[in-house]
mmCIF file of C-alpha atoms in Angstrom:
data_model
loop_
_atom_site.group_PDB
_atom_site.id
_atom_site.type_symbol
_atom_site.label_atom_id
_atom_site.label_comp_id
_atom_site.label_asym_id
_atom_site.label_seq_id
_atom_site.Cartn_x
_atom_site.Cartn_y
_atom_site.Cartn_z
ATOM 1 C CA MET A 1 152.511 81.663 200.688
ATOM 2 C CA SER A 2 155.602 81.571 198.051
ATOM 3 C CA SER A 3 154.645 80.522 194.902
ATOM 4 C CA ARG A 4 156.562 76.984 195.195
ATOM 5 C CA THR A 5 153.612 76.229 197.803
ATOM 6 C CA SER A 6 150.681 78.725 196.541
ATOM 7 C CA PRO A 7 147.540 75.845 195.322
ATOM 8 C CA ILE A 8 146.981 75.658 191.698
ATOM 9 C CA SER A 9 143.642 75.069 190.409
ATOM 10 C CA GLN A 10 143.466 72.280 188.572
ATOM 11 C CA PRO A 11 144.986 72.896 184.937
ATOM 12 C CA ILE A 12 143.471 72.530 181.197
ATOM 13 C CA ILE A 13 145.266 70.778 179.279
ATOM 14 C CA ARG A 14 144.157 71.574 175.494
ATOM 15 C CA ARG A 15 146.258 71.141 171.538
ATOM 16 C CA ALA A 16 148.816 73.419 171.455
ATOM 17 C CA VAL A 17 148.676 75.788 168.527
ATOM 18 C CA ALA A 18 151.266 77.823 166.536
ATOM 19 C CA ARG A 19 151.001 80.930 168.680
ATOM 20 C CA ASP A 20 152.103 78.717 171.568
ATOM 21 C CA ALA A 21 155.438 78.112 169.918
ATOM 22 C CA LYS A 22 157.357 81.193 171.591
ATOM 23 C CA ARG A 23 155.855 80.587 175.493
ATOM 24 C CA LEU A 24 156.966 76.641 175.189
ATOM 25 C CA THR A 25 160.556 77.384 173.532
ATOM 26 C CA ARG A 26 161.087 79.927 176.721
ATOM 27 C CA LEU A 27 159.479 76.606 179.184
ATOM 28 C CA VAL A 28 162.100 74.724 177.663
ATOM 29 C CA ARG A 29 165.113 76.681 177.482
ATOM 30 C CA GLY A 30 164.528 78.076 180.978
ATOM 31 C CA SER A 31 164.132 74.752 183.008
ATOM 32 C CA GLY A 32 166.359 74.822 185.781
ATOM 33 C CA ALA A 33 166.541 70.580 184.795
ATOM 34 C CA TYR A 34 169.091 71.959 181.906
ATOM 35 C CA ALA A 35 171.055 74.015 183.944
ATOM 36 C CA GLY A 36 174.502 74.109 184.881
ATOM 37 C CA LYS A 37 176.456 71.362 182.702
ATOM 38 C CA TYR A 38 172.949 70.406 181.288
ATOM 39 C CA ALA A 39 172.277 74.072 180.260
ATOM 40 C CA ALA A 40 174.130 73.255 176.613
ATOM 41 C CA ALA A 41 171.178 70.572 175.311
ATOM 42 C CA VAL A 42 168.671 73.524 175.019
ATOM 43 C CA ALA A 43 170.868 76.770 174.530
ATOM 44 C CA GLY A 44 169.280 76.715 171.290
ATOM 45 C CA TYR A 45 166.258 75.213 171.145
ATOM 46 C CA ARG A 46 163.196 75.526 169.453
ATOM 47 C CA VAL A 47 160.035 74.420 169.232
ATOM 48 C CA GLY A 48 158.646 76.184 166.128
ATOM 49 C CA PRO A 49 154.848 76.334 164.952
ATOM 50 C CA ASP A 50 155.670 73.430 162.809
ATOM 51 C CA TYR A 51 157.197 71.002 165.025
ATOM 52 C CA ILE A 52 153.437 71.868 167.128
ATOM 53 C CA GLU A 53 152.019 71.323 163.888
ATOM 54 C CA ALA A 54 153.680 67.768 163.080
ATOM 55 C CA HIS A 55 152.756 65.914 166.417
ATOM 56 C CA ARG A 56 150.541 65.694 169.520
ATOM 57 C CA ALA A 57 151.516 68.624 171.104
ATOM 58 C CA PHE A 58 149.026 69.615 174.302
ATOM 59 C CA VAL A 59 149.917 71.920 177.099
ATOM 60 C CA ALA A 60 148.574 72.555 180.677
ATOM 61 C CA VAL A 61 147.115 75.731 181.276
ATOM 62 C CA GLY A 62 145.999 77.610 184.552
ATOM 63 C CA ALA A 63 142.835 78.016 185.571
ATOM 64 C CA ASP A 64 141.591 80.952 187.300
ATOM 65 C CA GLU A 65 144.448 82.487 188.680
ATOM 66 C CA HIS A 66 146.557 81.398 186.634
ATOM 67 C CA GLY A 67 145.289 83.185 183.469
ATOM 68 C CA GLY A 68 145.524 80.718 181.428
ATOM 69 C CA ARG A 69 149.766 80.665 181.977
ATOM 70 C CA VAL A 70 151.725 77.645 180.299
ATOM 71 C CA LEU A 71 152.403 75.471 183.253
ATOM 72 C CA GLY A 72 153.736 72.533 181.497
ATOM 73 C CA PHE A 73 153.572 70.713 178.082
ATOM 74 C CA TYR A 74 154.509 67.365 176.120
ATOM 75 C CA SER A 75 154.760 66.082 172.529
ATOM 76 C CA LEU A 76 153.450 62.513 171.579
ATOM 77 C CA VAL A 77 155.330 61.245 168.019
ATOM 78 C CA LEU A 78 153.443 58.302 167.074
ATOM 79 C CA ALA A 79 155.979 56.724 164.272
ATOM 80 C CA PRO A 80 158.289 55.209 166.239
ATOM 81 C CA PRO A 81 155.962 55.888 169.043
ATOM 82 C CA GLU A 82 157.660 58.656 171.612
ATOM 83 C CA LEU A 83 157.048 60.929 174.141
ATOM 84 C CA ASP A 84 159.472 63.550 172.874
ATOM 85 C CA LEU A 85 158.972 66.410 175.079
ATOM 86 C CA LEU A 86 157.827 66.373 178.211
ATOM 87 C CA PHE A 87 158.267 69.784 180.016
ATOM 88 C CA VAL A 88 157.155 71.563 183.356
ATOM 89 C CA ALA A 89 157.542 75.144 184.702
ATOM 90 C CA ASP A 90 159.838 75.314 187.051
ATOM 91 C CA GLU A 91 157.235 77.118 189.582
ATOM 92 C CA ALA A 92 154.817 74.682 188.922
ATOM 93 C CA GLN A 93 156.964 70.832 189.984
ATOM 94 C CA GLY A 94 155.609 69.147 192.434
ATOM 95 C CA ARG A 95 152.176 70.043 191.882
ATOM 96 C CA GLY A 96 151.161 66.760 189.838
ATOM 97 C CA ILE A 97 151.263 68.381 186.432
ATOM 98 C CA GLY A 98 153.172 66.065 185.332
ATOM 99 C CA ARG A 99 151.683 62.979 186.043
ATOM 100 C CA LEU A 100 148.464 64.891 184.685
ATOM 101 C CA LEU A 101 150.157 65.619 181.560
ATOM 102 C CA VAL A 102 151.628 61.632 181.201
ATOM 103 C CA ALA A 103 148.204 60.629 182.172
ATOM 104 C CA HIS A 104 147.119 62.429 179.353
ATOM 105 C CA MET A 105 149.955 60.928 176.920
ATOM 106 C CA ARG A 106 148.671 58.077 177.396
ATOM 107 C CA SER A 107 145.053 58.627 176.362
ATOM 108 C CA GLU A 108 145.965 59.686 173.234
ATOM 109 C CA ALA A 109 148.777 57.057 172.324
ATOM 110 C CA ARG A 110 145.100 54.408 173.721
ATOM 111 C CA ALA A 111 143.194 56.497 170.961
ATOM 112 C CA ALA A 112 145.739 56.704 168.654
ATOM 113 C CA GLY A 113 145.903 52.590 168.979
ATOM 114 C CA LEU A 114 149.183 52.421 170.466
ATOM 115 C CA ASP A 115 150.562 49.884 173.733
ATOM 116 C CA ARG A 116 153.652 51.103 173.978
ATOM 117 C CA VAL A 117 155.403 54.625 174.445
ATOM 118 C CA LYS A 118 159.337 55.190 174.390
ATOM 119 C CA VAL A 119 160.583 58.210 176.559
ATOM 120 C CA VAL A 120 164.343 58.859 176.289
ATOM 121 C CA SER A 121 164.969 60.837 179.568
ATOM 122 C CA HIS A 122 166.882 63.796 180.801
ATOM 123 C CA LEU A 123 169.144 62.519 183.629
ATOM 124 C CA PRO A 124 167.273 64.757 185.952
ATOM 125 C CA ALA A 125 164.268 63.150 185.225
ATOM 126 C CA GLU A 126 164.662 59.382 185.681
ATOM 127 C CA ASP A 127 162.646 59.264 188.655
ATOM 128 C CA PHE A 128 159.876 61.136 187.727
ATOM 129 C CA TYR A 129 159.741 58.370 184.789
ATOM 130 C CA HIS A 130 159.839 55.777 187.558
ATOM 131 C CA ARG A 131 157.306 57.408 190.094
ATOM 132 C CA ALA A 132 155.098 58.079 187.217
ATOM 133 C CA GLY A 133 154.970 54.353 185.795
ATOM 134 C CA ALA A 134 157.524 54.143 183.271
ATOM 135 C CA VAL A 135 160.257 50.606 183.035
ATOM 136 C CA ARG A 136 163.774 51.119 182.115
ATOM 137 C CA ILE A 137 164.173 49.416 178.781
ATOM 138 C CA GLY A 138 167.806 50.469 178.398
ATOM 139 C CA THR A 139 170.395 53.635 177.543
ATOM 140 C CA ALA A 140 170.499 55.757 174.621
ATOM 141 C CA LEU A 141 174.083 56.544 174.561
ATOM 142 C CA ALA A 142 175.741 59.341 174.309
ATOM 143 C CA ASN A 143 175.856 61.590 171.064
ATOM 144 C CA PRO A 144 178.276 64.532 171.172
ATOM 145 C CA PRO A 145 178.065 67.541 170.646
ATOM 146 C CA ALA A 146 174.563 67.650 170.889
ATOM 147 C CA VAL A 147 174.303 65.269 173.934
ATOM 148 C CA PRO A 148 177.752 64.329 175.681
ATOM 149 C CA TRP A 149 175.903 61.494 178.167
ATOM 150 C CA ASP A 150 174.348 58.615 178.298
ATOM 151 C CA ARG A 151 170.286 58.630 178.589
ATOM 152 C CA PRO A 152 168.066 56.295 180.555
ATOM 153 C CA GLU A 153 165.637 54.931 178.487
ATOM 154 C CA PHE A 154 161.672 54.169 179.434
ATOM 155 C CA GLU A 155 158.965 52.907 177.950
ATOM 156 C CA PHE A 156 155.678 53.353 178.917
ATOM 157 C CA ARG A 157 152.786 50.553 178.581
ATOM 158 C CA VAL A 158 149.394 51.980 177.250
ATOM 159 C CA SER A 159 146.460 49.252 178.522
ATOM 160 C CA SER A 160 143.627 49.489 176.141
ATOM 161 C CA GLU A 161 141.376 49.959 178.883
#
């Protein structure tokens, strides 16, 4: 079985800590979703220990055979409510890690008393956010030179379950 099709046991989601910073930065910079014309957007991107400490950042780590390898992560900003980062390692995509992270984010948002969480999507992730239950609310206009293309804006509605 290839690594793309081999099973991953149910990941564990835990709060990110400062020592995760380098691994999260590598995950962002190495994302296949940012290849080609999108590469410049993450080339110098850094998820630093200060960022992790300032926001609600969580990592999905593989249990068992993956020895705690980071499979994905997200960062929830409370004010204003926004899903700032959500990345899944290329080799772990298509296995439900993104959906698991979104469900966890919604739970964290609910616990923080939020009823909505905005996300400005990377263009290749647009379909994922639709499938994960986000509703399109607009478009974030290009902001050259950092982001030279328009991006879809979504919103997750958080129930008070």
